[in-house]
Amino acid sequence: MNNSGYADRIKILMSDETFKEVIQNVKNQQAAVFLDPSSDVEDREEAHGIVRALGKIDEHFQSVLTDEKISNRR
């Protein structure tokens, strides 16, 4: 896979307002689970897993962009 093309697509995705809005809405919904006194342990664990997964996706995006910057400097 052409890493530069992949990084370019990630940049486009990260700058897309709809994508950013969807991710923020999911984060807000999951945060609401933690603030809801009626949520049970399973609900909180699921919300935690979703928030962690979104974090892993962001880490992957940042890693690809960092790798591209390093590669471009060589």
mmCIF file of N, CA, C and O in Angstrom:
data_model
loop_
_atom_site.group_PDB
_atom_site.id
_atom_site.type_symbol
_atom_site.label_atom_id
_atom_site.label_comp_id
_atom_site.label_asym_id
_atom_site.label_seq_id
_atom_site.Cartn_x
_atom_site.Cartn_y
_atom_site.Cartn_z
ATOM 1 N N MET A 1 0.849 -1.181 0.000
ATOM 2 C CA MET A 1 0.000 0.000 0.000
ATOM 3 C C MET A 1 0.892 1.241 0.000
ATOM 4 O O MET A 1 1.882 1.303 0.709
ATOM 5 N N ASN A 2 0.531 2.214 -0.761
ATOM 6 C CA ASN A 2 1.248 3.483 -0.805
ATOM 7 C C ASN A 2 0.932 4.243 0.476
ATOM 8 O O ASN A 2 -0.149 4.756 0.660
ATOM 9 N N ASN A 3 1.937 4.305 1.373
ATOM 10 C CA ASN A 3 1.699 4.946 2.669
ATOM 11 C C ASN A 3 1.362 6.415 2.536
ATOM 12 O O ASN A 3 0.603 6.956 3.326
ATOM 13 N N SER A 4 1.949 7.075 1.545
ATOM 14 C CA SER A 4 1.651 8.491 1.349
ATOM 15 C C SER A 4 0.183 8.684 0.979
ATOM 16 O O SER A 4 -0.481 9.579 1.496
ATOM 17 N N GLY A 5 -0.312 7.835 0.094
ATOM 18 C CA GLY A 5 -1.732 7.910 -0.282
ATOM 19 C C GLY A 5 -2.640 7.610 0.891
ATOM 20 O O GLY A 5 -3.684 8.239 1.066
ATOM 21 N N TYR A 6 -2.222 6.650 1.707
ATOM 22 C CA TYR A 6 -2.985 6.288 2.907
ATOM 23 C C TYR A 6 -3.011 7.467 3.869
ATOM 24 O O TYR A 6 -4.061 7.825 4.401
ATOM 25 N N ALA A 7 -1.855 8.082 4.080
ATOM 26 C CA ALA A 7 -1.764 9.253 4.965
ATOM 27 C C ALA A 7 -2.618 10.395 4.422
ATOM 28 O O ALA A 7 -3.286 11.092 5.197
ATOM 29 N N ASP A 8 -2.606 10.572 3.111
ATOM 30 C CA ASP A 8 -3.426 11.628 2.510
ATOM 31 C C ASP A 8 -4.910 11.396 2.775
ATOM 32 O O ASP A 8 -5.653 12.330 3.082
ATOM 33 N N ARG A 9 -5.333 10.143 2.667
ATOM 34 C CA ARG A 9 -6.740 9.828 2.930
ATOM 35 C C ARG A 9 -7.085 10.043 4.402
ATOM 36 O O ARG A 9 -8.182 10.502 4.726
ATOM 37 N N ILE A 10 -6.147 9.732 5.276
ATOM 38 C CA ILE A 10 -6.377 9.964 6.703
ATOM 39 C C ILE A 10 -6.509 11.463 6.971
ATOM 40 O O ILE A 10 -7.383 11.893 7.731
ATOM 41 N N LYS A 11 -5.663 12.268 6.346
ATOM 42 C CA LYS A 11 -5.748 13.724 6.516
ATOM 43 C C LYS A 11 -7.109 14.239 6.075
ATOM 44 O O LYS A 11 -7.721 15.085 6.737
ATOM 45 N N ILE A 12 -7.578 13.741 4.944
ATOM 46 C CA ILE A 12 -8.893 14.154 4.439
ATOM 47 C C ILE A 12 -9.984 13.748 5.425
ATOM 48 O O ILE A 12 -10.866 14.543 5.757
ATOM 49 N N LEU A 13 -9.907 12.520 5.896
ATOM 50 C CA LEU A 13 -10.905 12.023 6.838
ATOM 51 C C LEU A 13 -10.890 12.843 8.128
ATOM 52 O O LEU A 13 -11.944 13.262 8.635
ATOM 53 N N MET A 14 -9.697 13.123 8.647
ATOM 54 C CA MET A 14 -9.588 13.875 9.894
ATOM 55 C C MET A 14 -10.053 15.325 9.761
ATOM 56 O O MET A 14 -10.425 15.942 10.755
ATOM 57 N N SER A 15 -10.032 15.851 8.562
ATOM 58 C CA SER A 15 -10.485 17.231 8.360
ATOM 59 C C SER A 15 -11.959 17.303 7.959
ATOM 60 O O SER A 15 -12.523 18.395 7.909
ATOM 61 N N ASP A 16 -12.568 16.158 7.713
ATOM 62 C CA ASP A 16 -13.971 16.122 7.310
ATOM 63 C C ASP A 16 -14.871 16.470 8.503
ATOM 64 O O ASP A 16 -14.826 15.809 9.544
ATOM 65 N N GLU A 17 -15.665 17.509 8.349
ATOM 66 C CA GLU A 17 -16.519 17.983 9.448
ATOM 67 C C GLU A 17 -17.546 16.937 9.882
ATOM 68 O O GLU A 17 -17.825 16.803 11.070
ATOM 69 N N THR A 18 -18.092 16.195 8.943
ATOM 70 C CA THR A 18 -19.074 15.164 9.301
ATOM 71 C C THR A 18 -18.410 14.067 10.115
ATOM 72 O O THR A 18 -18.946 13.634 11.142
ATOM 73 N N PHE A 19 -17.228 13.625 9.701
ATOM 74 C CA PHE A 19 -16.493 12.605 10.446
ATOM 75 C C PHE A 19 -16.211 13.088 11.865
ATOM 76 O O PHE A 19 -16.453 12.366 12.838
ATOM 77 N N LYS A 20 -15.703 14.314 11.986
ATOM 78 C CA LYS A 20 -15.391 14.852 13.309
ATOM 79 C C LYS A 20 -16.643 14.944 14.179
ATOM 80 O O LYS A 20 -16.606 14.640 15.374
ATOM 81 N N GLU A 21 -17.757 15.337 13.583
ATOM 82 C CA GLU A 21 -19.014 15.449 14.324
ATOM 83 C C GLU A 21 -19.499 14.078 14.798
ATOM 84 O O GLU A 21 -19.933 13.930 15.948
ATOM 85 N N VAL A 22 -19.409 13.085 13.932
ATOM 86 C CA VAL A 22 -19.831 11.729 14.301
ATOM 87 C C VAL A 22 -18.987 11.210 15.460
ATOM 88 O O VAL A 22 -19.522 10.681 16.450
ATOM 89 N N ILE A 23 -17.668 11.366 15.366
ATOM 90 C CA ILE A 23 -16.778 10.889 16.426
ATOM 91 C C ILE A 23 -17.092 11.607 17.738
ATOM 92 O O ILE A 23 -17.183 10.982 18.798
ATOM 93 N N GLN A 24 -17.274 12.908 17.683
ATOM 94 C CA GLN A 24 -17.582 13.667 18.901
ATOM 95 C C GLN A 24 -18.924 13.249 19.488
ATOM 96 O O GLN A 24 -19.052 13.137 20.707
ATOM 97 N N ASN A 25 -19.914 12.999 18.639
ATOM 98 C CA ASN A 25 -21.217 12.551 19.136
ATOM 99 C C ASN A 25 -21.116 11.199 19.829
ATOM 100 O O ASN A 25 -21.732 10.982 20.879
ATOM 101 N N VAL A 26 -20.341 10.286 19.249
ATOM 102 C CA VAL A 26 -20.160 8.974 19.878
ATOM 103 C C VAL A 26 -19.475 9.144 21.233
ATOM 104 O O VAL A 26 -19.890 8.541 22.234
ATOM 105 N N LYS A 27 -18.433 9.979 21.289
ATOM 106 C CA LYS A 27 -17.739 10.220 22.558
ATOM 107 C C LYS A 27 -18.697 10.812 23.594
ATOM 108 O O LYS A 27 -18.699 10.397 24.760
ATOM 109 N N ASN A 28 -19.504 11.766 23.174
ATOM 110 C CA ASN A 28 -20.459 12.394 24.091
ATOM 111 C C ASN A 28 -21.485 11.385 24.610
ATOM 112 O O ASN A 28 -21.842 11.397 25.793
ATOM 113 N N GLN A 29 -21.959 10.522 23.723
ATOM 114 C CA GLN A 29 -22.928 9.509 24.139
ATOM 115 C C GLN A 29 -22.310 8.558 25.159
ATOM 116 O O GLN A 29 -22.956 8.183 26.147
ATOM 117 N N GLN A 30 -21.055 8.192 24.942
ATOM 118 C CA GLN A 30 -20.401 7.267 25.858
ATOM 119 C C GLN A 30 -20.091 7.953 27.189
ATOM 120 O O GLN A 30 -20.216 7.339 28.251
ATOM 121 N N ALA A 31 -19.703 9.223 27.149
ATOM 122 C CA ALA A 31 -19.464 9.970 28.388
ATOM 123 C C ALA A 31 -20.750 10.078 29.196
ATOM 124 O O ALA A 31 -20.727 10.011 30.437
ATOM 125 N N ALA A 32 -21.866 10.220 28.505
ATOM 126 C CA ALA A 32 -23.160 10.317 29.191
ATOM 127 C C ALA A 32 -23.469 9.055 29.977
ATOM 128 O O ALA A 32 -24.116 9.115 31.034
ATOM 129 N N VAL A 33 -22.983 7.911 29.498
ATOM 130 C CA VAL A 33 -23.197 6.652 30.224
ATOM 131 C C VAL A 33 -22.537 6.740 31.598
ATOM 132 O O VAL A 33 -23.106 6.306 32.598
ATOM 133 N N PHE A 34 -21.330 7.300 31.644
ATOM 134 C CA PHE A 34 -20.627 7.426 32.918
ATOM 135 C C PHE A 34 -21.340 8.385 33.870
ATOM 136 O O PHE A 34 -21.265 8.223 35.089
ATOM 137 N N LEU A 35 -21.988 9.381 33.335
ATOM 138 C CA LEU A 35 -22.669 10.383 34.159
ATOM 139 C C LEU A 35 -24.082 9.974 34.564
ATOM 140 O O LEU A 35 -24.688 10.618 35.424
ATOM 141 N N ASP A 36 -24.583 8.920 33.959
ATOM 142 C CA ASP A 36 -25.937 8.446 34.246
ATOM 143 C C ASP A 36 -25.911 7.541 35.481
ATOM 144 O O ASP A 36 -25.340 6.455 35.445
ATOM 145 N N PRO A 37 -26.525 7.993 36.566
ATOM 146 C CA PRO A 37 -26.487 7.187 37.790
ATOM 147 C C PRO A 37 -27.207 5.842 37.658
ATOM 148 O O PRO A 37 -26.963 4.936 38.451
ATOM 149 N N SER A 38 -28.040 5.711 36.640
ATOM 150 C CA SER A 38 -28.750 4.439 36.478
ATOM 151 C C SER A 38 -27.993 3.453 35.595
ATOM 152 O O SER A 38 -28.444 2.317 35.417
ATOM 153 N N SER A 39 -26.840 3.851 35.059
ATOM 154 C CA SER A 39 -26.083 2.917 34.215
ATOM 155 C C SER A 39 -25.453 1.851 35.105
ATOM 156 O O SER A 39 -25.042 2.109 36.237
ATOM 157 N N ASP A 40 -25.399 0.644 34.572
ATOM 158 C CA ASP A 40 -24.815 -0.445 35.348
ATOM 159 C C ASP A 40 -23.363 -0.685 34.916
ATOM 160 O O ASP A 40 -22.851 -0.029 34.008
ATOM 161 N N VAL A 41 -22.720 -1.620 35.558
ATOM 162 C CA VAL A 41 -21.312 -1.904 35.310
ATOM 163 C C VAL A 41 -21.094 -2.307 33.853
ATOM 164 O O VAL A 41 -20.130 -1.850 33.210
ATOM 165 N N GLU A 42 -21.961 -3.126 33.322
ATOM 166 C CA GLU A 42 -21.821 -3.563 31.926
ATOM 167 C C GLU A 42 -21.899 -2.381 30.965
ATOM 168 O O GLU A 42 -21.129 -2.303 30.004
ATOM 169 N N ASP A 43 -22.840 -1.481 31.207
ATOM 170 C CA ASP A 43 -22.977 -0.293 30.355
ATOM 171 C C ASP A 43 -21.705 0.552 30.408
ATOM 172 O O ASP A 43 -21.215 1.023 29.381
ATOM 173 N N ARG A 44 -21.182 0.746 31.623
ATOM 174 C CA ARG A 44 -19.963 1.549 31.770
ATOM 175 C C ARG A 44 -18.761 0.874 31.133
ATOM 176 O O ARG A 44 -17.936 1.536 30.510
ATOM 177 N N GLU A 45 -18.664 -0.432 31.257
ATOM 178 C CA GLU A 45 -17.554 -1.160 30.636
ATOM 179 C C GLU A 45 -17.626 -1.064 29.113
ATOM 180 O O GLU A 45 -16.603 -0.886 28.449
ATOM 181 N N GLU A 46 -18.828 -1.180 28.570
ATOM 182 C CA GLU A 46 -18.994 -1.053 27.126
ATOM 183 C C GLU A 46 -18.621 0.356 26.668
ATOM 184 O O GLU A 46 -17.909 0.539 25.674
ATOM 185 N N ALA A 47 -19.079 1.364 27.387
ATOM 186 C CA ALA A 47 -18.753 2.751 27.043
ATOM 187 C C ALA A 47 -17.245 2.970 27.110
ATOM 188 O O ALA A 47 -16.664 3.619 26.232
ATOM 189 N N HIS A 48 -16.621 2.419 28.126
ATOM 190 C CA HIS A 48 -15.174 2.537 28.272
ATOM 191 C C HIS A 48 -14.462 1.894 27.077
ATOM 192 O O HIS A 48 -13.517 2.462 26.522
ATOM 193 N N GLY A 49 -14.928 0.728 26.678
ATOM 194 C CA GLY A 49 -14.337 0.038 25.522
ATOM 195 C C GLY A 49 -14.474 0.846 24.242
ATOM 196 O O GLY A 49 -13.534 0.916 23.436
ATOM 197 N N ILE A 50 -15.604 1.475 24.065
ATOM 198 C CA ILE A 50 -15.831 2.292 22.869
ATOM 199 C C ILE A 50 -14.915 3.507 22.875
ATOM 200 O O ILE A 50 -14.287 3.830 21.858
ATOM 201 N N VAL A 51 -14.809 4.169 24.017
ATOM 202 C CA VAL A 51 -13.930 5.338 24.115
ATOM 203 C C VAL A 51 -12.480 4.924 23.875
ATOM 204 O O VAL A 51 -11.736 5.617 23.179
ATOM 205 N N ARG A 52 -12.065 3.796 24.422
ATOM 206 C CA ARG A 52 -10.696 3.296 24.201
ATOM 207 C C ARG A 52 -10.476 2.983 22.722
ATOM 208 O O ARG A 52 -9.416 3.275 22.171
ATOM 209 N N ALA A 53 -11.463 2.369 22.071
ATOM 210 C CA ALA A 53 -11.328 2.038 20.647
ATOM 211 C C ALA A 53 -11.180 3.309 19.812
ATOM 212 O O ALA A 53 -10.347 3.360 18.894
ATOM 213 N N LEU A 54 -11.956 4.324 20.121
ATOM 214 C CA LEU A 54 -11.819 5.595 19.403
ATOM 215 C C LEU A 54 -10.429 6.188 19.628
ATOM 216 O O LEU A 54 -9.830 6.752 18.704
ATOM 217 N N GLY A 55 -9.916 6.028 20.824
ATOM 218 C CA GLY A 55 -8.565 6.494 21.116
ATOM 219 C C GLY A 55 -7.527 5.742 20.307
ATOM 220 O O GLY A 55 -6.562 6.336 19.800
ATOM 221 N N LYS A 56 -7.708 4.439 20.158
ATOM 222 C CA LYS A 56 -6.781 3.628 19.356
ATOM 223 C C LYS A 56 -6.821 4.043 17.885
ATOM 224 O O LYS A 56 -5.783 4.074 17.213
ATOM 225 N N ILE A 57 -7.997 4.355 17.389
ATOM 226 C CA ILE A 57 -8.119 4.822 16.003
ATOM 227 C C ILE A 57 -7.357 6.127 15.841
ATOM 228 O O ILE A 57 -6.590 6.296 14.891
ATOM 229 N N ASP A 58 -7.543 7.050 16.779
ATOM 230 C CA ASP A 58 -6.824 8.321 16.724
ATOM 231 C C ASP A 58 -5.313 8.097 16.809
ATOM 232 O O ASP A 58 -4.551 8.725 16.070
ATOM 233 N N GLU A 59 -4.873 7.199 17.687
ATOM 234 C CA GLU A 59 -3.444 6.875 17.792
ATOM 235 C C GLU A 59 -2.908 6.356 16.460
ATOM 236 O O GLU A 59 -1.806 6.714 16.039
ATOM 237 N N HIS A 60 -3.683 5.503 15.805
ATOM 238 C CA HIS A 60 -3.265 4.963 14.508
ATOM 239 C C HIS A 60 -3.134 6.082 13.486
ATOM 240 O O HIS A 60 -2.136 6.151 12.755
ATOM 241 N N PHE A 61 -4.128 6.947 13.431
ATOM 242 C CA PHE A 61 -4.071 8.075 12.500
ATOM 243 C C PHE A 61 -2.815 8.912 12.750
ATOM 244 O O PHE A 61 -2.080 9.255 11.817
ATOM 245 N N GLN A 62 -2.562 9.250 14.007
ATOM 246 C CA GLN A 62 -1.406 10.077 14.344
ATOM 247 C C GLN A 62 -0.101 9.365 13.990
ATOM 248 O O GLN A 62 0.847 9.997 13.505
ATOM 249 N N SER A 63 -0.049 8.079 14.209
ATOM 250 C CA SER A 63 1.148 7.294 13.891
ATOM 251 C C SER A 63 1.438 7.306 12.391
ATOM 252 O O SER A 63 2.581 7.489 11.965
ATOM 253 N N VAL A 64 0.401 7.132 11.598
ATOM 254 C CA VAL A 64 0.569 7.153 10.144
ATOM 255 C C VAL A 64 1.063 8.523 9.694
ATOM 256 O O VAL A 64 1.978 8.629 8.871
ATOM 257 N N LEU A 65 0.488 9.577 10.244
ATOM 258 C CA LEU A 65 0.896 10.929 9.861
ATOM 259 C C LEU A 65 2.325 11.224 10.311
ATOM 260 O O LEU A 65 3.091 11.857 9.573
ATOM 261 N N THR A 66 2.691 10.760 11.484
ATOM 262 C CA THR A 66 4.065 10.941 11.969
ATOM 263 C C THR A 66 5.042 10.177 11.101
ATOM 264 O O THR A 66 6.103 10.700 10.722
ATOM 265 N N ASP A 67 4.707 8.938 10.765
ATOM 266 C CA ASP A 67 5.566 8.134 9.886
ATOM 267 C C ASP A 67 5.761 8.814 8.540
ATOM 268 O O ASP A 67 6.870 8.807 7.990
ATOM 269 N N GLU A 68 4.693 9.420 8.014
ATOM 270 C CA GLU A 68 4.802 10.108 6.731
ATOM 271 C C GLU A 68 5.744 11.309 6.847
ATOM 272 O O GLU A 68 6.575 11.542 5.969
ATOM 273 N N LYS A 69 5.627 12.070 7.927
ATOM 274 C CA LYS A 69 6.505 13.222 8.119
ATOM 275 C C LYS A 69 7.970 12.787 8.193
ATOM 276 O O LYS A 69 8.842 13.422 7.593
ATOM 277 N N ILE A 70 8.219 11.726 8.926
ATOM 278 C CA ILE A 70 9.588 11.208 9.040
ATOM 279 C C ILE A 70 10.097 10.750 7.679
ATOM 280 O O ILE A 70 11.222 11.063 7.290
ATOM 281 N N SER A 71 9.245 10.051 6.952
ATOM 282 C CA SER A 71 9.635 9.557 5.630
ATOM 283 C C SER A 71 9.914 10.706 4.666
ATOM 284 O O SER A 71 10.854 10.643 3.859
ATOM 285 N N ASN A 72 9.129 11.766 4.753
ATOM 286 C CA ASN A 72 9.303 12.913 3.854
ATOM 287 C C ASN A 72 10.586 13.681 4.166
ATOM 288 O O ASN A 72 11.119 14.339 3.269
ATOM 289 N N ARG A 73 11.064 13.610 5.378
ATOM 290 C CA ARG A 73 12.277 14.315 5.757
ATOM 291 C C ARG A 73 13.546 13.597 5.297
ATOM 292 O O ARG A 73 14.603 14.176 5.295
ATOM 293 N N ARG A 74 13.415 12.337 4.954
ATOM 294 C CA ARG A 74 14.586 11.549 4.533
ATOM 295 C C ARG A 74 14.994 11.861 3.142
ATOM 296 O O ARG A 74 14.583 12.193 2.232
#
